[in-house]
Amino acid sequence: MQEGLDKYTRRRAQTAYVSTIVGISLVLFMLGIVAMSGLVIRKLQKQVKENYQIDLFFNEEIPEADLKIIEAEVDQLDFSIKAEYVSSEEAWAEIKNEFGENPLDVIDGEIPIEPSIKVTINETYFNIDSIRSIEQQMLAKYPNQITDVNYSEEGLENTNDKLFKTTYFVLFIAVLLLVISIAMINNTIRLALYSKRFLIKTMQLVGATNSFINRPMIVQSIVQGLIASVIGMALLVGLLYLIQVYLLDISKLLNVYLFLKIYIGITLTGILISVVATWFALRKFLRLKLEDLY
């Protein structure tokens, strides 16, 4: 009879242990999806910002050699990722390529386009105030050489507004999911410890200190967090593999460093939430009176 009771107790404990790990794994999997989405969106935002260019148009009378020197100078400035000189002929060839040649745009055999330097802007300068400051800086640095600084204010503001809204939407989802995750993991661990309430109280009655009772439970919660993080990450990798094979190519957006950051984040989050939830649940059960266990 006693042997059967012991087997039943062990089976319940094992079931509670496995269900806790499964519950934490699924929660960490969802957090991993949000984290991955956030990092990918951040990477896309960086690419969008660093594709923004301003055009510096120069007087046609400036020799190409001098414009090459200016190109090298601009390329070294803090706000510049890359500066690229575009001759009048190259610009005209691009326009013909895109729209087709219109004879009305050619006057007396001359190309009505000034030479320019395309400047790709660093993402930290991707705002209208910084761009205006760059414009003034360039006009002051090359006063008799630059004829115009061309950029799209409306396009910049619209892009910034969309990026801002996207960032806060992802942040809101992440915070909301984190709160839900904490509540779910806390509830799962409390239910698991509830099945051990008599064991905890028995240990307390025979003289075991709270720290002696807490120690193995906390260690177990750390192990659960580690195992759950591995399972959660495996599920995330599996999902990404299915997306890559059956939906779209995402290989350019992902790398080992990104996976490492997410895995470390998921592992630390899983362990932290598991340990904190276990500690609070244990405090509650250690304070219960014997008659309150039933």
PDB file of C-alpha atoms in Angstrom:
ATOM      1  CA  MET A   1       0.000   0.000   0.000  1.00  0.00           C
ATOM      2  CA  GLN A   2       2.772   2.396   1.021  1.00  0.00           C
ATOM      3  CA  GLU A   3       4.805   1.452  -2.053  1.00  0.00           C
ATOM      4  CA  GLY A   4       1.833   2.250  -4.290  1.00  0.00           C
ATOM      5  CA  LEU A   5       1.367   5.604  -2.553  1.00  0.00           C
ATOM      6  CA  ASP A   6       5.065   6.431  -3.015  1.00  0.00           C
ATOM      7  CA  LYS A   7       4.856   5.594  -6.730  1.00  0.00           C
ATOM      8  CA  TYR A   8       1.785   7.797  -7.082  1.00  0.00           C
ATOM      9  CA  THR A   9       3.514  10.662  -5.273  1.00  0.00           C
ATOM     10  CA  ARG A  10       6.633  10.353  -7.430  1.00  0.00           C
ATOM     11  CA  ARG A  11       4.520  10.200 -10.578  1.00  0.00           C
ATOM     12  CA  ARG A  12       2.681  13.370  -9.573  1.00  0.00           C
ATOM     13  CA  ALA A  13       5.960  15.128  -8.815  1.00  0.00           C
ATOM     14  CA  GLN A  14       7.401  14.095 -12.179  1.00  0.00           C
ATOM     15  CA  THR A  15       4.246  15.222 -13.978  1.00  0.00           C
ATOM     16  CA  ALA A  16       4.366  18.582 -12.196  1.00  0.00           C
ATOM     17  CA  TYR A  17       8.076  18.948 -13.057  1.00  0.00           C
ATOM     18  CA  VAL A  18       7.520  18.175 -16.749  1.00  0.00           C
ATOM     19  CA  SER A  19       4.416  20.354 -17.030  1.00  0.00           C
ATOM     20  CA  THR A  20       6.311  23.252 -15.439  1.00  0.00           C
ATOM     21  CA  ILE A  21       9.135  22.929 -17.975  1.00  0.00           C
ATOM     22  CA  VAL A  22       6.662  22.654 -20.870  1.00  0.00           C
ATOM     23  CA  GLY A  23       4.743  25.707 -19.643  1.00  0.00           C
ATOM     24  CA  ILE A  24       7.900  27.804 -19.251  1.00  0.00           C
ATOM     25  CA  SER A  25       9.203  26.588 -22.647  1.00  0.00           C
ATOM     26  CA  LEU A  26       6.071  27.730 -24.471  1.00  0.00           C
ATOM     27  CA  VAL A  27       6.158  31.114 -22.762  1.00  0.00           C
ATOM     28  CA  LEU A  28       9.860  31.575 -23.588  1.00  0.00           C
ATOM     29  CA  PHE A  29       9.121  30.504 -27.168  1.00  0.00           C
ATOM     30  CA  MET A  30       6.581  33.324 -27.475  1.00  0.00           C
ATOM     31  CA  LEU A  31       9.018  35.777 -25.898  1.00  0.00           C
ATOM     32  CA  GLY A  32      11.661  34.568 -28.347  1.00  0.00           C
ATOM     33  CA  ILE A  33       9.360  35.308 -31.288  1.00  0.00           C
ATOM     34  CA  VAL A  34       8.792  38.849 -30.024  1.00  0.00           C
ATOM     35  CA  ALA A  35      12.513  39.347 -29.314  1.00  0.00           C
ATOM     36  CA  MET A  36      13.451  38.029 -32.747  1.00  0.00           C
ATOM     37  CA  SER A  37      10.842  40.238 -34.409  1.00  0.00           C
ATOM     38  CA  GLY A  38      12.093  43.264 -32.471  1.00  0.00           C
ATOM     39  CA  LEU A  39      15.735  42.691 -33.428  1.00  0.00           C
ATOM     40  CA  VAL A  40      14.874  42.033 -37.079  1.00  0.00           C
ATOM     41  CA  ILE A  41      12.741  45.191 -37.201  1.00  0.00           C
ATOM     42  CA  ARG A  42      15.612  47.128 -35.594  1.00  0.00           C
ATOM     43  CA  LYS A  43      17.957  45.798 -38.272  1.00  0.00           C
ATOM     44  CA  LEU A  44      15.507  46.757 -41.031  1.00  0.00           C
ATOM     45  CA  GLN A  45      15.125  50.223 -39.517  1.00  0.00           C
ATOM     46  CA  LYS A  46      18.899  50.643 -39.537  1.00  0.00           C
ATOM     47  CA  GLN A  47      19.026  49.607 -43.197  1.00  0.00           C
ATOM     48  CA  VAL A  48      16.228  52.036 -44.104  1.00  0.00           C
ATOM     49  CA  LYS A  49      17.938  54.912 -42.290  1.00  0.00           C
ATOM     50  CA  GLU A  50      21.342  54.172 -43.771  1.00  0.00           C
ATOM     51  CA  ASN A  51      19.904  54.088 -47.306  1.00  0.00           C
ATOM     52  CA  TYR A  52      18.895  57.739 -47.008  1.00  0.00           C
ATOM     53  CA  GLN A  53      20.946  60.061 -49.203  1.00  0.00           C
ATOM     54  CA  ILE A  54      21.350  63.777 -49.757  1.00  0.00           C
ATOM     55  CA  ASP A  55      22.672  65.217 -53.018  1.00  0.00           C
ATOM     56  CA  LEU A  56      25.228  68.020 -53.064  1.00  0.00           C
ATOM     57  CA  PHE A  57      25.116  69.758 -56.477  1.00  0.00           C
ATOM     58  CA  PHE A  58      28.191  71.662 -57.591  1.00  0.00           C
ATOM     59  CA  ASN A  59      29.015  74.395 -60.066  1.00  0.00           C
ATOM     60  CA  GLU A  60      29.720  72.917 -63.503  1.00  0.00           C
ATOM     61  CA  GLU A  61      32.927  74.925 -63.806  1.00  0.00           C
ATOM     62  CA  ILE A  62      34.646  73.080 -60.933  1.00  0.00           C
ATOM     63  CA  PRO A  63      37.234  70.607 -62.273  1.00  0.00           C
ATOM     64  CA  GLU A  64      36.541  66.919 -61.691  1.00  0.00           C
ATOM     65  CA  ALA A  65      39.833  66.575 -59.781  1.00  0.00           C
ATOM     66  CA  ASP A  66      38.643  69.170 -57.234  1.00  0.00           C
ATOM     67  CA  LEU A  67      35.295  67.395 -56.875  1.00  0.00           C
ATOM     68  CA  LYS A  68      37.130  64.134 -56.194  1.00  0.00           C
ATOM     69  CA  ILE A  69      39.025  65.892 -53.370  1.00  0.00           C
ATOM     70  CA  ILE A  70      35.731  67.199 -51.932  1.00  0.00           C
ATOM     71  CA  GLU A  71      34.271  63.689 -52.229  1.00  0.00           C
ATOM     72  CA  ALA A  72      37.144  62.317 -50.089  1.00  0.00           C
ATOM     73  CA  GLU A  73      36.694  65.127 -47.518  1.00  0.00           C
ATOM     74  CA  VAL A  74      32.932  64.566 -47.189  1.00  0.00           C
ATOM     75  CA  ASP A  75      33.465  60.815 -46.932  1.00  0.00           C
ATOM     76  CA  GLN A  76      35.500  61.362 -43.733  1.00  0.00           C
ATOM     77  CA  LEU A  77      32.865  63.476 -41.952  1.00  0.00           C
ATOM     78  CA  ASP A  78      30.974  62.032 -38.946  1.00  0.00           C
ATOM     79  CA  PHE A  79      27.553  62.090 -40.573  1.00  0.00           C
ATOM     80  CA  SER A  80      28.714  60.329 -43.742  1.00  0.00           C
ATOM     81  CA  ILE A  81      28.710  56.573 -44.288  1.00  0.00           C
ATOM     82  CA  LYS A  82      29.718  56.978 -47.920  1.00  0.00           C
ATOM     83  CA  ALA A  83      30.220  59.856 -50.352  1.00  0.00           C
ATOM     84  CA  GLU A  84      30.047  59.126 -54.076  1.00  0.00           C
ATOM     85  CA  TYR A  85      30.873  61.550 -56.875  1.00  0.00           C
ATOM     86  CA  VAL A  86      28.427  61.485 -59.816  1.00  0.00           C
ATOM     87  CA  SER A  87      29.425  63.319 -62.988  1.00  0.00           C
ATOM     88  CA  SER A  88      26.898  65.109 -65.206  1.00  0.00           C
ATOM     89  CA  GLU A  89      27.270  62.381 -67.827  1.00  0.00           C
ATOM     90  CA  GLU A  90      26.635  59.585 -65.298  1.00  0.00           C
ATOM     91  CA  ALA A  91      23.572  61.367 -63.906  1.00  0.00           C
ATOM     92  CA  TRP A  92      22.211  61.921 -67.417  1.00  0.00           C
ATOM     93  CA  ALA A  93      22.750  58.252 -68.280  1.00  0.00           C
ATOM     94  CA  GLU A  94      20.778  57.243 -65.161  1.00  0.00           C
ATOM     95  CA  ILE A  95      17.899  59.547 -66.121  1.00  0.00           C
ATOM     96  CA  LYS A  96      17.787  58.213 -69.689  1.00  0.00           C
ATOM     97  CA  ASN A  97      17.852  54.686 -68.311  1.00  0.00           C
ATOM     98  CA  GLU A  98      14.920  55.384 -66.054  1.00  0.00           C
ATOM     99  CA  PHE A  99      12.709  57.693 -68.133  1.00  0.00           C
ATOM    100  CA  GLY A 100      14.057  57.565 -71.674  1.00  0.00           C
ATOM    101  CA  GLU A 101      15.768  60.472 -73.450  1.00  0.00           C
ATOM    102  CA  ASN A 102      13.709  63.618 -74.047  1.00  0.00           C
ATOM    103  CA  PRO A 103      15.353  65.906 -76.652  1.00  0.00           C
ATOM    104  CA  LEU A 104      13.760  68.956 -75.007  1.00  0.00           C
ATOM    105  CA  ASP A 105      16.059  68.441 -72.015  1.00  0.00           C
ATOM    106  CA  VAL A 106      19.200  68.802 -74.135  1.00  0.00           C
ATOM    107  CA  ILE A 107      20.020  72.395 -75.086  1.00  0.00           C
ATOM    108  CA  ASP A 108      22.742  73.155 -77.648  1.00  0.00           C
ATOM    109  CA  GLY A 109      24.218  69.701 -77.098  1.00  0.00           C
ATOM    110  CA  GLU A 110      24.811  70.399 -73.380  1.00  0.00           C
ATOM    111  CA  ILE A 111      23.611  68.193 -70.534  1.00  0.00           C
ATOM    112  CA  PRO A 112      21.418  70.312 -68.173  1.00  0.00           C
ATOM    113  CA  ILE A 113      22.501  68.439 -65.026  1.00  0.00           C
ATOM    114  CA  GLU A 114      25.160  69.581 -62.589  1.00  0.00           C
ATOM    115  CA  PRO A 115      27.756  67.189 -61.150  1.00  0.00           C
ATOM    116  CA  SER A 116      26.941  66.024 -57.645  1.00  0.00           C
ATOM    117  CA  ILE A 117      28.124  64.064 -54.643  1.00  0.00           C
ATOM    118  CA  LYS A 118      25.639  61.579 -53.163  1.00  0.00           C
ATOM    119  CA  VAL A 119      26.094  61.324 -49.393  1.00  0.00           C
ATOM    120  CA  THR A 120      24.690  58.319 -47.525  1.00  0.00           C
ATOM    121  CA  ILE A 121      23.799  59.500 -44.020  1.00  0.00           C
ATOM    122  CA  ASN A 122      24.646  57.754 -40.748  1.00  0.00           C
ATOM    123  CA  GLU A 123      21.489  56.527 -38.954  1.00  0.00           C
ATOM    124  CA  THR A 124      22.117  58.778 -35.911  1.00  0.00           C
ATOM    125  CA  TYR A 125      21.571  61.801 -38.174  1.00  0.00           C
ATOM    126  CA  PHE A 126      18.289  60.486 -39.557  1.00  0.00           C
ATOM    127  CA  ASN A 127      16.110  63.411 -38.449  1.00  0.00           C
ATOM    128  CA  ILE A 128      15.128  66.678 -40.061  1.00  0.00           C
ATOM    129  CA  ASP A 129      17.100  68.909 -37.664  1.00  0.00           C
ATOM    130  CA  SER A 130      20.329  66.991 -38.272  1.00  0.00           C
ATOM    131  CA  ILE A 131      19.820  67.028 -42.050  1.00  0.00           C
ATOM    132  CA  ARG A 132      19.237  70.798 -42.006  1.00  0.00           C
ATOM    133  CA  SER A 133      22.359  71.201 -39.893  1.00  0.00           C
ATOM    134  CA  ILE A 134      24.331  69.128 -42.431  1.00  0.00           C
ATOM    135  CA  GLU A 135      22.953  71.325 -45.222  1.00  0.00           C
ATOM    136  CA  GLN A 136      24.148  74.499 -43.478  1.00  0.00           C
ATOM    137  CA  GLN A 137      27.506  72.898 -42.694  1.00  0.00           C
ATOM    138  CA  MET A 138      28.079  71.951 -46.341  1.00  0.00           C
ATOM    139  CA  LEU A 139      27.012  75.359 -47.672  1.00  0.00           C
ATOM    140  CA  ALA A 140      29.346  77.060 -45.197  1.00  0.00           C
ATOM    141  CA  LYS A 141      32.257  74.731 -46.006  1.00  0.00           C
ATOM    142  CA  TYR A 142      31.917  75.044 -49.792  1.00  0.00           C
ATOM    143  CA  PRO A 143      30.160  78.439 -50.241  1.00  0.00           C
ATOM    144  CA  ASN A 144      31.087  79.186 -53.852  1.00  0.00           C
ATOM    145  CA  GLN A 145      31.058  75.603 -55.038  1.00  0.00           C
ATOM    146  CA  ILE A 146      27.753  74.044 -53.896  1.00  0.00           C
ATOM    147  CA  THR A 147      24.751  75.317 -55.847  1.00  0.00           C
ATOM    148  CA  ASP A 148      22.093  73.216 -54.127  1.00  0.00           C
ATOM    149  CA  VAL A 149      21.582  70.615 -51.381  1.00  0.00           C
ATOM    150  CA  ASN A 150      18.770  68.268 -52.333  1.00  0.00           C
ATOM    151  CA  TYR A 151      16.829  65.975 -49.969  1.00  0.00           C
ATOM    152  CA  SER A 152      13.225  65.054 -49.267  1.00  0.00           C
ATOM    153  CA  GLU A 153      11.955  66.563 -46.009  1.00  0.00           C
ATOM    154  CA  GLU A 154       8.514  65.011 -46.402  1.00  0.00           C
ATOM    155  CA  GLY A 155       9.957  61.566 -47.128  1.00  0.00           C
ATOM    156  CA  LEU A 156      12.273  61.831 -44.126  1.00  0.00           C
ATOM    157  CA  GLU A 157       9.490  62.861 -41.747  1.00  0.00           C
ATOM    158  CA  ASN A 158       7.083  60.181 -43.040  1.00  0.00           C
ATOM    159  CA  THR A 159       9.730  57.460 -42.704  1.00  0.00           C
ATOM    160  CA  ASN A 160      10.680  58.626 -39.209  1.00  0.00           C
ATOM    161  CA  ASP A 161       7.021  58.660 -38.174  1.00  0.00           C
ATOM    162  CA  LYS A 162       6.464  55.098 -39.439  1.00  0.00           C
ATOM    163  CA  LEU A 163       9.639  53.839 -37.755  1.00  0.00           C
ATOM    164  CA  PHE A 164       8.624  55.537 -34.501  1.00  0.00           C
ATOM    165  CA  LYS A 165       5.154  53.939 -34.523  1.00  0.00           C
ATOM    166  CA  THR A 166       6.564  50.510 -35.414  1.00  0.00           C
ATOM    167  CA  THR A 167       9.114  50.685 -32.578  1.00  0.00           C
ATOM    168  CA  TYR A 168       6.530  51.576 -29.952  1.00  0.00           C
ATOM    169  CA  PHE A 169       4.057  48.989 -31.217  1.00  0.00           C
ATOM    170  CA  VAL A 170       6.676  46.220 -30.906  1.00  0.00           C
ATOM    171  CA  LEU A 171       7.711  47.572 -27.485  1.00  0.00           C
ATOM    172  CA  PHE A 172       4.075  47.545 -26.310  1.00  0.00           C
ATOM    173  CA  ILE A 173       3.599  43.944 -27.499  1.00  0.00           C
ATOM    174  CA  ALA A 174       6.867  42.906 -25.824  1.00  0.00           C
ATOM    175  CA  VAL A 175       5.923  44.460 -22.468  1.00  0.00           C
ATOM    176  CA  LEU A 176       2.397  43.032 -22.632  1.00  0.00           C
ATOM    177  CA  LEU A 177       3.695  39.556 -23.443  1.00  0.00           C
ATOM    178  CA  LEU A 178       6.320  39.805 -20.695  1.00  0.00           C
ATOM    179  CA  VAL A 179       3.627  40.607 -18.109  1.00  0.00           C
ATOM    180  CA  ILE A 180       1.456  37.723 -19.354  1.00  0.00           C
ATOM    181  CA  SER A 181       4.497  35.423 -19.357  1.00  0.00           C
ATOM    182  CA  ILE A 182       5.397  36.289 -15.779  1.00  0.00           C
ATOM    183  CA  ALA A 183       1.810  35.621 -14.683  1.00  0.00           C
ATOM    184  CA  MET A 184       1.667  32.275 -16.543  1.00  0.00           C
ATOM    185  CA  ILE A 185       5.046  31.048 -15.273  1.00  0.00           C
ATOM    186  CA  ASN A 186       4.205  32.174 -11.743  1.00  0.00           C
ATOM    187  CA  ASN A 187       0.897  30.293 -11.854  1.00  0.00           C
ATOM    188  CA  THR A 188       2.549  27.140 -13.293  1.00  0.00           C
ATOM    189  CA  ILE A 189       5.234  27.088 -10.589  1.00  0.00           C
ATOM    190  CA  ARG A 190       2.734  27.756  -7.807  1.00  0.00           C
ATOM    191  CA  LEU A 191       0.643  24.802  -8.956  1.00  0.00           C
ATOM    192  CA  ALA A 192       3.759  22.605  -9.062  1.00  0.00           C
ATOM    193  CA  LEU A 193       4.768  23.633  -5.532  1.00  0.00           C
ATOM    194  CA  TYR A 194       1.194  23.232  -4.324  1.00  0.00           C
ATOM    195  CA  SER A 195       1.547  19.491  -4.945  1.00  0.00           C
ATOM    196  CA  LYS A 196       4.581  19.545  -2.607  1.00  0.00           C
ATOM    197  CA  ARG A 197       2.963  21.579   0.160  1.00  0.00           C
ATOM    198  CA  PHE A 198       2.739  18.616   2.563  1.00  0.00           C
ATOM    199  CA  LEU A 199       6.394  17.735   1.969  1.00  0.00           C
ATOM    200  CA  ILE A 200       7.394  21.350   2.615  1.00  0.00           C
ATOM    201  CA  LYS A 201       5.350  21.511   5.814  1.00  0.00           C
ATOM    202  CA  THR A 202       6.680  18.109   6.991  1.00  0.00           C
ATOM    203  CA  MET A 203      10.270  19.314   6.550  1.00  0.00           C
ATOM    204  CA  GLN A 204       9.391  22.459   8.455  1.00  0.00           C
ATOM    205  CA  LEU A 205       7.804  20.505  11.327  1.00  0.00           C
ATOM    206  CA  VAL A 206      10.861  18.265  11.795  1.00  0.00           C
ATOM    207  CA  GLY A 207      13.086  21.304  12.229  1.00  0.00           C
ATOM    208  CA  ALA A 208      14.380  22.127   8.747  1.00  0.00           C
ATOM    209  CA  THR A 209      15.205  25.807   8.311  1.00  0.00           C
ATOM    210  CA  ASN A 210      13.610  27.887   5.578  1.00  0.00           C
ATOM    211  CA  SER A 211      16.942  28.210   3.747  1.00  0.00           C
ATOM    212  CA  PHE A 212      17.389  24.409   3.852  1.00  0.00           C
ATOM    213  CA  ILE A 213      13.928  23.947   2.307  1.00  0.00           C
ATOM    214  CA  ASN A 214      14.393  26.754  -0.213  1.00  0.00           C
ATOM    215  CA  ARG A 215      17.802  25.681  -1.518  1.00  0.00           C
ATOM    216  CA  PRO A 216      16.846  22.526  -3.486  1.00  0.00           C
ATOM    217  CA  MET A 217      13.671  24.177  -4.787  1.00  0.00           C
ATOM    218  CA  ILE A 218      15.605  27.209  -6.057  1.00  0.00           C
ATOM    219  CA  VAL A 219      18.253  24.979  -7.664  1.00  0.00           C
ATOM    220  CA  GLN A 220      15.469  22.991  -9.318  1.00  0.00           C
ATOM    221  CA  SER A 221      13.914  26.218 -10.634  1.00  0.00           C
ATOM    222  CA  ILE A 222      17.268  27.223 -12.173  1.00  0.00           C
ATOM    223  CA  VAL A 223      17.526  23.821 -13.880  1.00  0.00           C
ATOM    224  CA  GLN A 224      13.938  24.157 -15.100  1.00  0.00           C
ATOM    225  CA  GLY A 225      14.711  27.605 -16.518  1.00  0.00           C
ATOM    226  CA  LEU A 226      17.786  26.280 -18.345  1.00  0.00           C
ATOM    227  CA  ILE A 227      15.976  23.273 -19.826  1.00  0.00           C
ATOM    228  CA  ALA A 228      12.979  25.401 -20.786  1.00  0.00           C
ATOM    229  CA  SER A 229      15.215  27.970 -22.515  1.00  0.00           C
ATOM    230  CA  VAL A 230      16.853  25.229 -24.615  1.00  0.00           C
ATOM    231  CA  ILE A 231      13.438  23.847 -25.609  1.00  0.00           C
ATOM    232  CA  GLY A 232      12.062  27.334 -26.290  1.00  0.00           C
ATOM    233  CA  MET A 233      15.057  28.199 -28.472  1.00  0.00           C
ATOM    234  CA  ALA A 234      14.753  24.871 -30.328  1.00  0.00           C
ATOM    235  CA  LEU A 235      11.096  25.661 -31.078  1.00  0.00           C
ATOM    236  CA  LEU A 236      12.085  29.126 -32.304  1.00  0.00           C
ATOM    237  CA  VAL A 237      14.799  27.722 -34.590  1.00  0.00           C
ATOM    238  CA  GLY A 238      12.291  25.173 -35.916  1.00  0.00           C
ATOM    239  CA  LEU A 239       9.778  27.929 -36.671  1.00  0.00           C
ATOM    240  CA  LEU A 240      12.399  30.019 -38.473  1.00  0.00           C
ATOM    241  CA  TYR A 241      13.466  26.973 -40.491  1.00  0.00           C
ATOM    242  CA  LEU A 242       9.866  26.397 -41.639  1.00  0.00           C
ATOM    243  CA  ILE A 243       9.531  30.078 -42.579  1.00  0.00           C
ATOM    244  CA  GLN A 244      12.809  29.916 -44.519  1.00  0.00           C
ATOM    245  CA  VAL A 245      11.841  26.730 -46.393  1.00  0.00           C
ATOM    246  CA  TYR A 246       8.139  27.322 -47.080  1.00  0.00           C
ATOM    247  CA  LEU A 247       7.466  31.079 -46.912  1.00  0.00           C
ATOM    248  CA  LEU A 248      10.336  33.500 -47.579  1.00  0.00           C
ATOM    249  CA  ASP A 249      14.095  33.893 -47.452  1.00  0.00           C
ATOM    250  CA  ILE A 250      15.053  35.437 -44.101  1.00  0.00           C
ATOM    251  CA  SER A 251      18.709  34.377 -44.100  1.00  0.00           C
ATOM    252  CA  LYS A 252      19.947  37.931 -44.775  1.00  0.00           C
ATOM    253  CA  LEU A 253      18.154  39.235 -41.690  1.00  0.00           C
ATOM    254  CA  LEU A 254      19.546  36.626 -39.271  1.00  0.00           C
ATOM    255  CA  ASN A 255      23.018  35.695 -38.072  1.00  0.00           C
ATOM    256  CA  VAL A 256      24.747  33.734 -35.308  1.00  0.00           C
ATOM    257  CA  TYR A 257      25.289  36.875 -33.211  1.00  0.00           C
ATOM    258  CA  LEU A 258      21.556  37.632 -33.311  1.00  0.00           C
ATOM    259  CA  PHE A 259      20.693  34.073 -32.234  1.00  0.00           C
ATOM    260  CA  LEU A 260      23.263  34.256 -29.427  1.00  0.00           C
ATOM    261  CA  LYS A 261      21.760  37.492 -28.080  1.00  0.00           C
ATOM    262  CA  ILE A 262      18.261  36.018 -28.142  1.00  0.00           C
ATOM    263  CA  TYR A 263      19.364  32.749 -26.512  1.00  0.00           C
ATOM    264  CA  ILE A 264      21.167  34.571 -23.690  1.00  0.00           C
ATOM    265  CA  GLY A 265      18.153  36.843 -23.209  1.00  0.00           C
ATOM    266  CA  ILE A 266      15.696  33.926 -23.177  1.00  0.00           C
ATOM    267  CA  THR A 267      17.887  31.896 -20.784  1.00  0.00           C
ATOM    268  CA  LEU A 268      18.338  34.748 -18.296  1.00  0.00           C
ATOM    269  CA  THR A 269      14.645  35.649 -18.497  1.00  0.00           C
ATOM    270  CA  GLY A 270      13.565  32.028 -17.968  1.00  0.00           C
ATOM    271  CA  ILE A 271      15.880  31.527 -14.975  1.00  0.00           C
ATOM    272  CA  LEU A 272      15.021  34.890 -13.406  1.00  0.00           C
ATOM    273  CA  ILE A 273      11.247  34.487 -13.680  1.00  0.00           C
ATOM    274  CA  SER A 274      11.446  30.849 -12.538  1.00  0.00           C
ATOM    275  CA  VAL A 275      13.593  31.637  -9.481  1.00  0.00           C
ATOM    276  CA  VAL A 276      11.556  34.687  -8.440  1.00  0.00           C
ATOM    277  CA  ALA A 277       8.231  32.843  -8.866  1.00  0.00           C
ATOM    278  CA  THR A 278       9.560  29.844  -6.898  1.00  0.00           C
ATOM    279  CA  TRP A 279      10.846  32.062  -4.092  1.00  0.00           C
ATOM    280  CA  PHE A 280       7.525  33.903  -3.672  1.00  0.00           C
ATOM    281  CA  ALA A 281       5.507  30.662  -3.851  1.00  0.00           C
ATOM    282  CA  LEU A 282       7.747  29.031  -1.228  1.00  0.00           C
ATOM    283  CA  ARG A 283       7.334  32.019   1.079  1.00  0.00           C
ATOM    284  CA  LYS A 284       3.585  31.588   0.890  1.00  0.00           C
ATOM    285  CA  PHE A 285       3.625  27.832   1.622  1.00  0.00           C
ATOM    286  CA  LEU A 286       6.155  28.209   4.441  1.00  0.00           C
ATOM    287  CA  ARG A 287       3.850  30.687   6.176  1.00  0.00           C
ATOM    288  CA  LEU A 288       0.750  28.506   5.899  1.00  0.00           C
ATOM    289  CA  LYS A 289      -0.566  26.835   9.007  1.00  0.00           C
ATOM    290  CA  LEU A 290      -1.072  23.063   8.968  1.00  0.00           C
ATOM    291  CA  GLU A 291      -4.872  23.321   8.802  1.00  0.00           C
ATOM    292  CA  ASP A 292      -4.641  25.677   5.797  1.00  0.00           C
ATOM    293  CA  LEU A 293      -2.966  22.984   3.670  1.00  0.00           C
ATOM    294  CA  TYR A 294      -6.217  21.086   3.166  1.00  0.00           C
TER     295      TYR A 294
END
